[in-house]
XYZ file of C-alpha atoms in Angstrom:
106
model
C 94.154 -56.133 -39.553
C 91.764 -58.744 -40.833
C 90.415 -60.790 -37.935
C 91.316 -64.083 -39.601
C 94.968 -63.040 -39.817
C 94.946 -61.592 -36.295
C 93.347 -64.734 -34.864
C 95.793 -66.970 -36.686
C 98.756 -64.860 -35.533
C 97.593 -65.289 -31.918
C 97.301 -69.052 -32.338
C 100.758 -69.257 -33.902
C 102.221 -67.355 -30.945
C 100.480 -69.721 -28.522
C 101.876 -72.723 -30.365
C 105.401 -71.577 -29.501
C 104.610 -72.996 -26.049
C 102.836 -76.034 -27.484
C 103.778 -79.677 -27.368
C 105.551 -80.816 -30.549
C 103.954 -84.241 -30.050
C 100.431 -82.833 -30.405
C 100.853 -79.599 -32.404
C 102.032 -79.431 -36.007
C 103.113 -75.795 -35.601
C 104.944 -76.501 -32.335
C 106.711 -79.342 -34.134
C 107.804 -76.959 -36.908
C 109.039 -74.423 -34.349
C 110.869 -77.194 -32.521
C 112.627 -78.299 -35.724
C 113.779 -74.730 -36.284
C 114.233 -72.334 -39.139
C 115.541 -74.825 -41.738
C 112.381 -76.963 -41.446
C 110.113 -73.921 -41.650
C 111.955 -72.562 -44.688
C 111.790 -75.962 -46.377
C 108.030 -76.070 -45.834
C 107.585 -72.540 -47.241
C 109.577 -73.583 -50.307
C 107.508 -76.729 -50.783
C 104.270 -74.768 -50.521
C 105.507 -72.118 -52.974
C 106.293 -74.847 -55.479
C 102.829 -76.325 -55.010
C 101.302 -72.898 -55.706
C 103.232 -72.678 -58.965
C 102.099 -76.154 -60.014
C 98.473 -75.444 -59.090
C 98.586 -72.106 -60.890
C 99.799 -73.760 -64.039
C 97.852 -76.980 -64.221
C 95.103 -77.242 -61.619
C 91.686 -75.692 -61.072
C 90.849 -72.596 -59.082
C 89.872 -74.528 -55.939
C 93.244 -76.288 -55.852
C 95.063 -72.999 -56.380
C 93.176 -71.356 -53.503
C 93.982 -74.304 -51.203
C 97.665 -74.169 -52.098
C 97.850 -70.391 -51.611
C 96.199 -70.843 -48.207
C 98.895 -73.383 -47.315
C 101.608 -70.987 -48.463
C 100.154 -68.073 -46.526
C 99.835 -70.256 -43.433
C 103.448 -71.379 -43.577
C 104.749 -67.881 -44.269
C 102.825 -66.738 -41.182
C 104.571 -69.510 -39.226
C 107.895 -68.172 -40.517
C 106.998 -64.623 -39.537
C 105.929 -65.733 -36.057
C 109.134 -67.732 -35.631
C 111.042 -64.529 -36.369
C 108.897 -62.499 -33.947
C 106.905 -60.814 -36.691
C 103.295 -60.994 -37.753
C 100.904 -60.165 -40.540
C 100.711 -56.558 -39.336
C 104.224 -55.855 -40.569
C 103.440 -57.312 -43.996
C 100.179 -55.394 -44.258
C 101.989 -52.174 -43.281
C 104.550 -52.797 -46.022
C 101.800 -53.395 -48.574
C 100.081 -50.208 -47.427
C 103.364 -48.310 -47.749
C 103.632 -49.517 -51.340
C 100.111 -48.353 -52.209
C 100.091 -45.920 -55.111
C 103.714 -46.675 -56.026
C 104.367 -48.401 -59.329
C 105.981 -51.813 -59.081
C 108.953 -50.626 -61.104
C 109.454 -47.565 -58.898
C 109.149 -49.643 -55.717
C 111.666 -52.213 -56.949
C 114.141 -49.520 -57.991
C 113.776 -47.967 -54.530
C 114.941 -51.195 -52.888
C 118.440 -50.886 -54.331
C 119.175 -48.135 -51.794
C 118.007 -50.180 -48.807
């Protein structure tokens, strides 16, 4: 796994024990799943807006925010980037249409 993702996953796990008064991530964890999901939704919307009407730098910043908050969500659920990377690897060489059709049976 990329070291940036691995390092960030470790930090996010540590923040579960953090002080919500001094840690943004600990504050999100403390507020619970609804707050985390709301933040992921907000960031996804910002990615769409940046993709449509802003420059490349803004789009990259917004995607970074979205990735960060989805990693918070994964960590909250006891998962990490490794599971997502394994799923992407599993999909390698499979057409998008074939992969989507295969989900109906799951």
